[in-house]
mmCIF file of N, CA, C and O in Angstrom:
data_model
loop_
_atom_site.group_PDB
_atom_site.id
_atom_site.type_symbol
_atom_site.label_atom_id
_atom_site.label_comp_id
_atom_site.label_asym_id
_atom_site.label_seq_id
_atom_site.Cartn_x
_atom_site.Cartn_y
_atom_site.Cartn_z
ATOM 1 N N MET G 255 128.284 132.779 28.831
ATOM 2 C CA MET G 255 128.297 131.143 30.215
ATOM 3 C C MET G 255 127.146 130.231 29.479
ATOM 4 O O MET G 255 126.453 130.562 29.257
ATOM 5 N N ASP G 256 127.787 128.986 29.710
ATOM 6 C CA ASP G 256 127.108 127.769 29.279
ATOM 7 C C ASP G 256 125.939 128.014 30.162
ATOM 8 O O ASP G 256 126.671 127.564 31.816
ATOM 9 N N ALA G 257 125.557 126.353 30.004
ATOM 10 C CA ALA G 257 124.320 126.036 31.238
ATOM 11 C C ALA G 257 125.954 124.888 31.795
ATOM 12 O O ALA G 257 124.777 124.987 33.306
ATOM 13 N N ALA G 258 126.791 124.267 31.974
ATOM 14 C CA ALA G 258 127.420 123.308 32.402
ATOM 15 C C ALA G 258 128.033 124.478 33.809
ATOM 16 O O ALA G 258 128.254 123.786 34.834
ATOM 17 N N SER G 259 128.287 125.710 32.597
ATOM 18 C CA SER G 259 129.358 126.250 34.101
ATOM 19 C C SER G 259 128.097 127.007 35.124
ATOM 20 O O SER G 259 128.103 127.490 36.862
ATOM 21 N N PHE G 260 126.322 127.775 34.899
ATOM 22 C CA PHE G 260 125.165 128.311 34.899
ATOM 23 C C PHE G 260 126.021 126.719 36.268
ATOM 24 O O PHE G 260 124.812 127.283 38.132
ATOM 25 N N PHE G 261 125.282 125.844 35.511
ATOM 26 C CA PHE G 261 124.589 124.687 36.935
ATOM 27 C C PHE G 261 126.557 124.728 37.617
ATOM 28 O O PHE G 261 125.367 123.718 39.064
ATOM 29 N N GLN G 262 127.522 124.289 37.375
ATOM 30 C CA GLN G 262 128.369 124.060 38.787
ATOM 31 C C GLN G 262 128.837 125.523 39.359
ATOM 32 O O GLN G 262 128.930 125.039 41.540
ATOM 33 N N ILE G 263 128.385 126.514 39.082
ATOM 34 C CA ILE G 263 127.531 127.062 40.305
ATOM 35 C C ILE G 263 127.116 126.929 40.591
ATOM 36 O O ILE G 263 126.875 127.561 42.451
ATOM 37 N N VAL G 264 125.922 126.941 41.191
ATOM 38 C CA VAL G 264 124.658 126.833 41.257
ATOM 39 C C VAL G 264 125.186 125.490 42.686
ATOM 40 O O VAL G 264 123.907 126.201 43.236
ATOM 41 N N LEU G 265 125.123 124.307 41.868
ATOM 42 C CA LEU G 265 125.923 123.527 42.836
ATOM 43 C C LEU G 265 126.493 123.958 44.085
ATOM 44 O O LEU G 265 127.252 123.601 45.043
ATOM 45 N N TYR G 266 127.485 124.155 43.886
ATOM 46 C CA TYR G 266 128.713 124.992 44.517
ATOM 47 C C TYR G 266 128.158 126.333 45.849
ATOM 48 O O TYR G 266 128.427 125.718 46.918
ATOM 49 N N ALA G 267 127.130 126.735 45.246
ATOM 50 C CA ALA G 267 126.341 128.301 45.337
ATOM 51 C C ALA G 267 125.371 126.497 47.050
ATOM 52 O O ALA G 267 125.371 126.779 48.600
ATOM 53 N N LEU G 268 125.084 126.039 46.761
ATOM 54 C CA LEU G 268 123.475 124.288 47.648
ATOM 55 C C LEU G 268 125.503 123.958 48.040
ATOM 56 O O LEU G 268 124.850 123.989 49.409
ATOM 57 N N GLY G 269 125.284 123.434 47.676
ATOM 58 C CA GLY G 269 126.381 123.381 48.882
ATOM 59 C C GLY G 269 127.669 123.884 50.191
ATOM 60 O O GLY G 269 127.630 122.988 50.534
ATOM 61 N N SER G 270 127.494 124.536 48.775
ATOM 62 C CA SER G 270 127.737 125.615 51.110
ATOM 63 C C SER G 270 127.435 126.346 52.184
ATOM 64 O O SER G 270 127.298 125.490 53.208
ATOM 65 N N CYS G 271 125.916 126.550 50.624
ATOM 66 C CA CYS G 271 124.238 126.574 52.142
ATOM 67 C C CYS G 271 124.179 125.022 52.713
ATOM 68 O O CYS G 271 124.250 125.286 54.466
ATOM 69 N N LEU G 272 124.175 124.244 52.470
ATOM 70 C CA LEU G 272 123.915 123.212 53.098
ATOM 71 C C LEU G 272 125.680 123.083 54.563
ATOM 72 O O LEU G 272 125.519 122.032 55.018
ATOM 73 N N LEU G 273 126.528 123.116 53.820
ATOM 74 C CA LEU G 273 127.716 122.623 55.134
ATOM 75 C C LEU G 273 127.177 123.711 55.791
ATOM 76 O O LEU G 273 127.761 123.545 57.088
ATOM 77 N N LEU G 274 127.095 125.435 55.434
ATOM 78 C CA LEU G 274 126.476 126.194 56.371
ATOM 79 C C LEU G 274 125.878 125.740 57.493
ATOM 80 O O LEU G 274 125.524 125.415 58.316
ATOM 81 N N VAL G 275 124.788 125.056 57.187
ATOM 82 C CA VAL G 275 123.560 124.473 58.081
ATOM 83 C C VAL G 275 123.615 123.761 58.226
ATOM 84 O O VAL G 275 123.321 123.161 60.153
ATOM 85 N N LEU G 276 124.991 122.721 57.511
ATOM 86 C CA LEU G 276 125.313 120.915 58.939
ATOM 87 C C LEU G 276 125.909 121.565 60.096
ATOM 88 O O LEU G 276 126.048 121.421 60.625
ATOM 89 N N ILE G 277 126.690 122.152 59.623
ATOM 90 C CA ILE G 277 127.698 123.501 61.131
ATOM 91 C C ILE G 277 127.163 123.804 61.592
ATOM 92 O O ILE G 277 126.941 123.633 62.926
ATOM 93 N N PHE G 278 126.468 124.717 61.238
ATOM 94 C CA PHE G 278 125.108 125.263 62.664
ATOM 95 C C PHE G 278 123.775 124.633 63.112
ATOM 96 O O PHE G 278 123.824 124.172 64.664
ATOM 97 N N LEU G 279 123.926 123.551 62.920
ATOM 98 C CA LEU G 279 122.969 122.116 63.168
ATOM 99 C C LEU G 279 124.353 121.166 64.283
ATOM 100 O O LEU G 279 123.696 121.299 65.055
ATOM 101 N N CYS G 280 125.080 121.478 63.768
ATOM 102 C CA CYS G 280 126.288 120.106 64.389
ATOM 103 C C CYS G 280 126.626 121.532 66.323
ATOM 104 O O CYS G 280 126.917 120.328 67.077
ATOM 105 N N ILE G 281 125.952 122.852 65.903
ATOM 106 C CA ILE G 281 126.785 123.695 67.532
ATOM 107 C C ILE G 281 125.704 123.018 67.794
ATOM 108 O O ILE G 281 125.712 123.087 69.096
ATOM 109 N N ARG G 282 123.816 123.808 67.405
ATOM 110 C CA ARG G 282 123.272 123.252 67.920
ATOM 111 C C ARG G 282 123.132 122.131 69.221
ATOM 112 O O ARG G 282 123.324 121.823 69.860
ATOM 113 N N LEU G 283 123.580 121.022 68.129
ATOM 114 C CA LEU G 283 123.591 120.066 69.185
ATOM 115 C C LEU G 283 124.730 119.312 69.991
ATOM 116 O O LEU G 283 124.394 118.843 70.822
ATOM 117 N N PHE G 284 125.087 119.625 70.351
ATOM 118 C CA PHE G 284 126.766 120.154 71.071
ATOM 119 C C PHE G 284 125.914 120.529 72.193
ATOM 120 O O PHE G 284 125.980 120.695 73.352
ATOM 121 N N PHE G 285 125.678 121.975 71.592
ATOM 122 C CA PHE G 285 125.012 122.469 72.958
ATOM 123 C C PHE G 285 123.430 121.703 73.888
ATOM 124 O O PHE G 285 123.296 121.266 75.227
ATOM 125 N N THR G 286 122.677 121.101 73.416
ATOM 126 C CA THR G 286 121.454 120.430 73.326
ATOM 127 C C THR G 286 122.035 118.922 73.972
ATOM 128 O O THR G 286 121.326 118.874 75.694
ATOM 129 N N LEU G 287 122.928 118.153 72.846
ATOM 130 C CA LEU G 287 123.711 116.708 74.583
ATOM 131 C C LEU G 287 124.468 117.577 75.795
ATOM 132 O O LEU G 287 124.139 117.126 75.756
ATOM 133 N N GLU G 288 124.737 118.859 75.865
ATOM 134 C CA GLU G 288 126.081 119.935 77.341
ATOM 135 C C GLU G 288 124.092 119.207 78.530
ATOM 136 O O GLU G 288 124.242 118.922 79.079
ATOM 137 N N LYS G 289 122.825 119.273 77.558
ATOM 138 C CA LYS G 289 121.471 120.168 78.518
ATOM 139 C C LYS G 289 121.205 118.667 79.262
ATOM 140 O O LYS G 289 120.793 117.988 80.156
ATOM 141 N N VAL G 290 121.172 117.925 77.688
ATOM 142 C CA VAL G 290 120.855 116.106 78.256
ATOM 143 C C VAL G 290 121.994 116.011 79.231
ATOM 144 O O VAL G 290 121.083 114.954 80.123
ATOM 145 N N ASP G 291 123.402 116.199 79.463
ATOM 146 C CA ASP G 291 124.126 115.208 79.882
ATOM 147 C C ASP G 291 124.137 115.572 81.175
ATOM 148 O O ASP G 291 123.968 115.156 82.870
ATOM 149 N N LYS G 292 123.016 117.564 81.775
ATOM 150 C CA LYS G 292 123.018 118.149 82.617
ATOM 151 C C LYS G 292 121.731 117.434 83.343
ATOM 152 O O LYS G 292 121.819 116.578 84.440
ATOM 153 N N LEU G 293 121.048 117.272 82.807
ATOM 154 C CA LEU G 293 119.794 116.425 83.254
ATOM 155 C C LEU G 293 119.815 115.161 83.162
ATOM 156 O O LEU G 293 119.688 114.630 84.158
ATOM 157 N N ILE G 294 120.005 114.603 82.376
ATOM 158 C CA ILE G 294 121.198 112.636 83.023
ATOM 159 C C ILE G 294 121.405 113.047 84.712
ATOM 160 O O ILE G 294 121.464 111.953 85.287
ATOM 161 N N ASP G 295 122.726 113.439 84.890
ATOM 162 C CA ASP G 295 123.024 113.064 85.718
ATOM 163 C C ASP G 295 122.137 114.252 87.093
ATOM 164 O O ASP G 295 122.232 113.195 87.644
ATOM 165 N N ASP G 296 122.097 115.065 87.046
ATOM 166 C CA ASP G 296 121.174 115.527 87.661
ATOM 167 C C ASP G 296 120.017 114.073 88.053
ATOM 168 O O ASP G 296 118.988 113.662 89.515
ATOM 169 N N ILE G 297 119.469 113.593 86.983
ATOM 170 C CA ILE G 297 118.063 111.995 87.048
ATOM 171 C C ILE G 297 118.781 110.509 88.114
ATOM 172 O O ILE G 297 118.211 110.760 88.614
ATOM 173 N N ASN G 298 120.447 110.675 87.495
ATOM 174 C CA ASN G 298 121.129 109.927 88.314
ATOM 175 C C ASN G 298 120.765 109.209 89.581
ATOM 176 O O ASN G 298 121.248 109.219 90.994
ATOM 177 N N ASN G 299 121.091 111.475 90.138
ATOM 178 C CA ASN G 299 121.492 111.990 91.167
ATOM 179 C C ASN G 299 119.715 111.275 92.162
ATOM 180 O O ASN G 299 120.132 111.559 93.505
ATOM 181 N N LYS G 300 119.163 111.655 91.621
ATOM 182 C CA LYS G 300 118.337 111.543 92.282
ATOM 183 C C LYS G 300 117.727 109.937 92.409
ATOM 184 O O LYS G 300 116.721 110.278 93.149
ATOM 185 N N SER G 301 117.564 109.474 91.636
ATOM 186 C CA SER G 301 117.477 108.207 92.124
ATOM 187 C C SER G 301 118.515 107.459 92.659
ATOM 188 O O SER G 301 117.795 106.300 93.198
ATOM 189 N N LYS G 302 119.470 108.172 92.856
ATOM 190 C CA LYS G 302 121.030 107.484 94.116
ATOM 191 C C LYS G 302 120.593 107.996 95.479
ATOM 192 O O LYS G 302 119.784 106.617 96.223
ATOM 193 N N LYS G 303 119.685 109.132 95.591
ATOM 194 C CA LYS G 303 119.221 109.149 96.791
ATOM 195 C C LYS G 303 117.891 108.298 96.506
ATOM 196 O O LYS G 303 116.958 107.992 97.902
ATOM 197 N N LEU G 304 116.253 107.943 95.713
ATOM 198 C CA LEU G 304 115.625 107.299 96.162
ATOM 199 C C LEU G 304 115.569 105.580 95.644
ATOM 200 O O LEU G 304 115.701 105.435 96.799
ATOM 201 N N ASP G 305 116.899 105.934 95.590
ATOM 202 C CA ASP G 305 118.224 103.918 95.964
ATOM 203 C C ASP G 305 117.676 103.810 97.209
ATOM 204 O O ASP G 305 117.875 102.893 97.993
ATOM 205 N N GLY G 306 118.795 104.580 97.789
ATOM 206 C CA GLY G 306 118.553 104.813 99.495
ATOM 207 C C GLY G 306 117.297 105.140 100.542
ATOM 208 O O GLY G 306 116.867 104.301 101.106
ATOM 209 N N LEU G 307 116.419 105.223 100.356
ATOM 210 C CA LEU G 307 115.205 105.994 100.621
ATOM 211 C C LEU G 307 114.243 103.853 100.157
ATOM 212 O O LEU G 307 113.640 103.976 101.441
ATOM 213 N N PHE G 308 114.423 103.008 99.054
ATOM 214 C CA PHE G 308 113.880 102.050 99.125
ATOM 215 C C PHE G 308 114.613 101.163 99.590
ATOM 216 O O PHE G 308 113.832 100.365 100.054
ATOM 217 N N ASN G 309 116.423 101.055 99.763
ATOM 218 C CA ASN G 309 116.118 100.795 100.404
ATOM 219 C C ASN G 309 116.099 99.743 102.219
ATOM 220 O O ASN G 309 116.332 99.724 102.372
ATOM 221 N N SER G 310 115.817 101.264 102.778
ATOM 222 C CA SER G 310 115.698 101.861 104.131
ATOM 223 C C SER G 310 114.021 101.270 104.199
ATOM 224 O O SER G 310 113.562 100.647 105.069
ATOM 225 N N ILE G 311 113.041 101.526 103.570
ATOM 226 C CA ILE G 311 112.180 100.601 103.184
ATOM 227 C C ILE G 311 111.822 98.920 103.653
ATOM 228 O O ILE G 311 111.468 98.503 103.900
ATOM 229 N N ASP G 312 112.199 98.899 102.134
ATOM 230 C CA ASP G 312 113.093 97.453 102.242
ATOM 231 C C ASP G 312 113.332 96.714 104.203
ATOM 232 O O ASP G 312 112.832 95.687 103.837
ATOM 233 N N LYS G 313 114.064 97.969 104.411
ATOM 234 C CA LYS G 313 114.763 96.156 105.317
ATOM 235 C C LYS G 313 113.921 96.687 107.229
ATOM 236 O O LYS G 313 113.714 96.143 107.481
ATOM 237 N N ILE G 314 113.290 98.465 106.733
ATOM 238 C CA ILE G 314 111.522 97.773 108.007
ATOM 239 C C ILE G 314 110.809 97.289 107.214
ATOM 240 O O ILE G 314 109.686 96.491 108.389
ATOM 241 N N THR G 315 110.835 96.871 105.882
ATOM 242 C CA THR G 315 109.357 95.765 105.279
ATOM 243 C C THR G 315 109.867 94.101 105.453
ATOM 244 O O THR G 315 109.306 93.220 106.562
ATOM 245 N N ASP G 316 111.354 93.960 106.069
ATOM 246 C CA ASP G 316 112.062 92.294 106.528
ATOM 247 C C ASP G 316 111.827 92.184 108.098
ATOM 248 O O ASP G 316 111.251 92.088 107.974
ATOM 249 N N ALA G 317 111.493 93.487 108.794
ATOM 250 C CA ALA G 317 111.825 93.639 110.143
ATOM 251 C C ALA G 317 110.826 93.333 110.681
ATOM 252 O O ALA G 317 110.465 92.521 111.322
ATOM 253 N N VAL G 318 109.277 94.222 110.560
ATOM 254 C CA VAL G 318 108.827 93.842 110.999
ATOM 255 C C VAL G 318 107.789 92.370 110.060
ATOM 256 O O VAL G 318 106.941 92.010 110.379
ATOM 257 N N SER G 319 108.162 92.005 109.291
ATOM 258 C CA SER G 319 107.714 90.348 108.568
ATOM 259 C C SER G 319 108.491 89.612 109.630
ATOM 260 O O SER G 319 108.296 88.071 110.296
ATOM 261 N N ASN G 320 109.792 89.807 109.710
ATOM 262 C CA ASN G 320 110.489 89.394 110.859
ATOM 263 C C ASN G 320 109.992 88.532 112.634
ATOM 264 O O ASN G 320 109.300 88.042 112.772
ATOM 265 N N VAL G 321 109.394 89.969 112.694
ATOM 266 C CA VAL G 321 108.372 90.176 113.789
ATOM 267 C C VAL G 321 106.931 89.323 113.984
ATOM 268 O O VAL G 321 107.238 88.423 115.036
ATOM 269 N N ASN G 322 106.842 89.456 112.797
ATOM 270 C CA ASN G 322 105.099 88.802 112.577
ATOM 271 C C ASN G 322 105.463 87.352 112.703
ATOM 272 O O ASN G 322 105.278 86.584 113.548
ATOM 273 N N ASP G 323 106.673 86.694 111.792
ATOM 274 C CA ASP G 323 107.122 85.631 112.134
ATOM 275 C C ASP G 323 106.471 84.602 112.798
ATOM 276 O O ASP G 323 106.390 83.833 113.963
ATOM 277 N N LYS G 324 108.139 85.687 113.998
ATOM 278 C CA LYS G 324 107.851 85.231 115.142
ATOM 279 C C LYS G 324 107.006 85.478 115.781
ATOM 280 O O LYS G 324 105.685 84.401 117.302
ATOM 281 N N PHE G 325 105.795 86.540 115.775
ATOM 282 C CA PHE G 325 104.593 86.195 116.712
ATOM 283 C C PHE G 325 103.651 85.086 116.364
ATOM 284 O O PHE G 325 102.690 85.065 117.170
ATOM 285 N N ILE G 326 103.258 85.306 114.702
ATOM 286 C CA ILE G 326 102.664 83.798 114.541
ATOM 287 C C ILE G 326 103.523 82.593 115.007
ATOM 288 O O ILE G 326 102.989 81.113 115.760
ATOM 289 N N GLY G 327 104.688 82.365 114.452
ATOM 290 C CA GLY G 327 105.068 81.251 115.275
ATOM 291 C C GLY G 327 105.339 80.679 116.848
ATOM 292 O O GLY G 327 104.819 79.727 117.659
ATOM 293 N N ILE G 328 104.826 82.195 117.727
ATOM 294 C CA ILE G 328 104.398 80.942 118.857
ATOM 295 C C ILE G 328 103.176 81.286 119.083
ATOM 296 O O ILE G 328 102.685 80.186 120.538
ATOM 297 N N ILE G 329 102.561 82.226 118.548
ATOM 298 C CA ILE G 329 100.155 81.390 118.477
ATOM 299 C C ILE G 329 100.533 80.885 118.073
ATOM 300 O O ILE G 329 99.815 80.158 119.221
ATOM 301 N N PHE G 330 101.589 79.850 117.477
ATOM 302 C CA PHE G 330 101.425 78.908 116.953
ATOM 303 C C PHE G 330 101.311 77.661 117.875
ATOM 304 O O PHE G 330 100.973 76.672 117.924
ATOM 305 N N ASN G 331 102.869 78.032 118.819
ATOM 306 C CA ASN G 331 103.088 76.646 119.707
ATOM 307 C C ASN G 331 102.484 76.889 121.138
ATOM 308 O O ASN G 331 101.655 75.385 121.471
ATOM 309 N N VAL G 332 102.012 77.941 121.673
ATOM 310 C CA VAL G 332 101.067 77.975 122.030
ATOM 311 C C VAL G 332 99.320 76.891 121.217
ATOM 312 O O VAL G 332 98.841 76.635 122.687
ATOM 313 N N LEU G 333 99.220 77.325 120.632
ATOM 314 C CA LEU G 333 98.065 76.335 119.607
ATOM 315 C C LEU G 333 98.484 75.266 120.180
ATOM 316 O O LEU G 333 97.028 74.479 120.329
ATOM 317 N N SER G 334 99.569 74.920 119.567
ATOM 318 C CA SER G 334 99.394 73.567 119.416
ATOM 319 C C SER G 334 99.472 72.681 121.027
ATOM 320 O O SER G 334 99.100 70.932 121.393
ATOM 321 N N ASN G 335 100.347 73.417 121.956
ATOM 322 C CA ASN G 335 101.106 72.613 123.267
ATOM 323 C C ASN G 335 98.882 73.151 123.644
ATOM 324 O O ASN G 335 98.979 71.614 124.907
ATOM 325 N N VAL G 336 98.090 73.613 124.109
ATOM 326 C CA VAL G 336 96.721 73.641 124.812
ATOM 327 C C VAL G 336 96.311 72.595 123.596
ATOM 328 O O VAL G 336 95.491 70.887 124.794
ATOM 329 N N LYS G 337 95.433 72.260 121.783
ATOM 330 C CA LYS G 337 95.924 70.684 121.516
ATOM 331 C C LYS G 337 96.347 69.768 122.113
ATOM 332 O O LYS G 337 95.728 68.840 122.742
ATOM 333 N N ASN G 338 97.711 70.131 122.579
ATOM 334 C CA ASN G 338 97.729 68.126 122.584
ATOM 335 C C ASN G 338 98.048 68.489 123.939
ATOM 336 O O ASN G 338 97.239 66.836 124.693
ATOM 337 N N LYS G 339 97.407 69.126 125.117
ATOM 338 C CA LYS G 339 96.828 68.528 126.347
ATOM 339 C C LYS G 339 95.744 68.533 126.565
ATOM 340 O O LYS G 339 95.101 67.152 126.973
ATOM 341 N N ILE G 340 94.721 69.099 125.164
ATOM 342 C CA ILE G 340 92.723 68.242 125.391
ATOM 343 C C ILE G 340 93.179 66.890 124.823
ATOM 344 O O ILE G 340 92.688 66.885 125.483
ATOM 345 N N LYS G 341 93.988 67.154 124.781
ATOM 346 C CA LYS G 341 94.016 66.009 124.125
ATOM 347 C C LYS G 341 94.542 64.497 124.465
ATOM 348 O O LYS G 341 93.905 63.713 125.124
ATOM 349 N N ARG G 342 95.502 65.038 125.435
ATOM 350 C CA ARG G 342 96.358 63.713 127.317
ATOM 351 C C ARG G 342 94.646 64.043 127.729
ATOM 352 O O ARG G 342 95.769 63.062 128.428
ATOM 353 N N LYS G 343 94.048 64.823 128.662
ATOM 354 C CA LYS G 343 93.214 64.721 129.009
ATOM 355 C C LYS G 343 92.306 64.486 129.145
ATOM 356 O O LYS G 343 91.738 63.413 129.800
ATOM 357 N N LYS G 344 91.826 64.263 127.313
ATOM 358 C CA LYS G 344 90.662 63.452 126.878
ATOM 359 C C LYS G 344 91.205 62.009 126.563
ATOM 360 O O LYS G 344 90.047 60.763 126.581
ATOM 361 N N GLY G 345 92.590 61.295 126.653
ATOM 362 C CA GLY G 345 93.890 60.321 126.822
ATOM 363 C C GLY G 345 93.478 59.835 128.298
ATOM 364 O O GLY G 345 92.717 58.861 128.927
ATOM 365 N N LYS G 346 93.010 60.126 128.694
ATOM 366 C CA LYS G 346 93.356 59.924 130.900
ATOM 367 C C LYS G 346 91.788 59.551 131.100
ATOM 368 O O LYS G 346 91.486 58.594 131.622
ATOM 369 N N ASP G 347 90.941 60.521 130.104
ATOM 370 C CA ASP G 347 89.788 60.843 131.192
ATOM 371 C C ASP G 347 89.301 59.503 130.440
ATOM 372 O O ASP G 347 87.871 58.541 130.727
ATOM 373 N N GLU G 348 89.139 59.159 128.856
ATOM 374 C CA GLU G 348 88.876 57.124 128.505
ATOM 375 C C GLU G 348 89.432 56.539 129.338
ATOM 376 O O GLU G 348 88.966 55.759 129.298
ATOM 377 N N GLU G 349 91.046 56.921 130.544
ATOM 378 C CA GLU G 349 91.618 55.253 130.008
ATOM 379 C C GLU G 349 90.677 55.193 131.575
ATOM 380 O O GLU G 349 90.795 54.268 132.148
ATOM 381 N N ASP G 350 90.617 56.198 132.550
ATOM 382 C CA ASP G 350 88.977 56.266 133.979
ATOM 383 C C ASP G 350 87.438 55.598 133.765
ATOM 384 O O ASP G 350 87.826 55.351 134.856
ATOM 385 N N GLU G 351 87.986 56.032 132.576
ATOM 386 C CA GLU G 351 86.279 55.276 132.645
ATOM 387 C C GLU G 351 86.310 53.290 132.429
ATOM 388 O O GLU G 351 85.974 52.618 132.482
#
């Protein structure tokens, strides 16, 4: 047996081992990808539930903001009316003098 045929046998053996290792790693990769897919589906389901929660919180804050704006508008109008009445009263007092 010469050196060339020896190296050829060694290379075939190493190639076969590499092929078996790659096949084993691909099988493990498929199982891992299945687990990752289940995990991603679970995360998507939970995020959809949280989206509903955040949407309802957003609607509540919008409603509170609208009520607050109306309340501030009413107070502003009342204060403006009082201010205008005071100005008119001062104007009449100045005309009487």
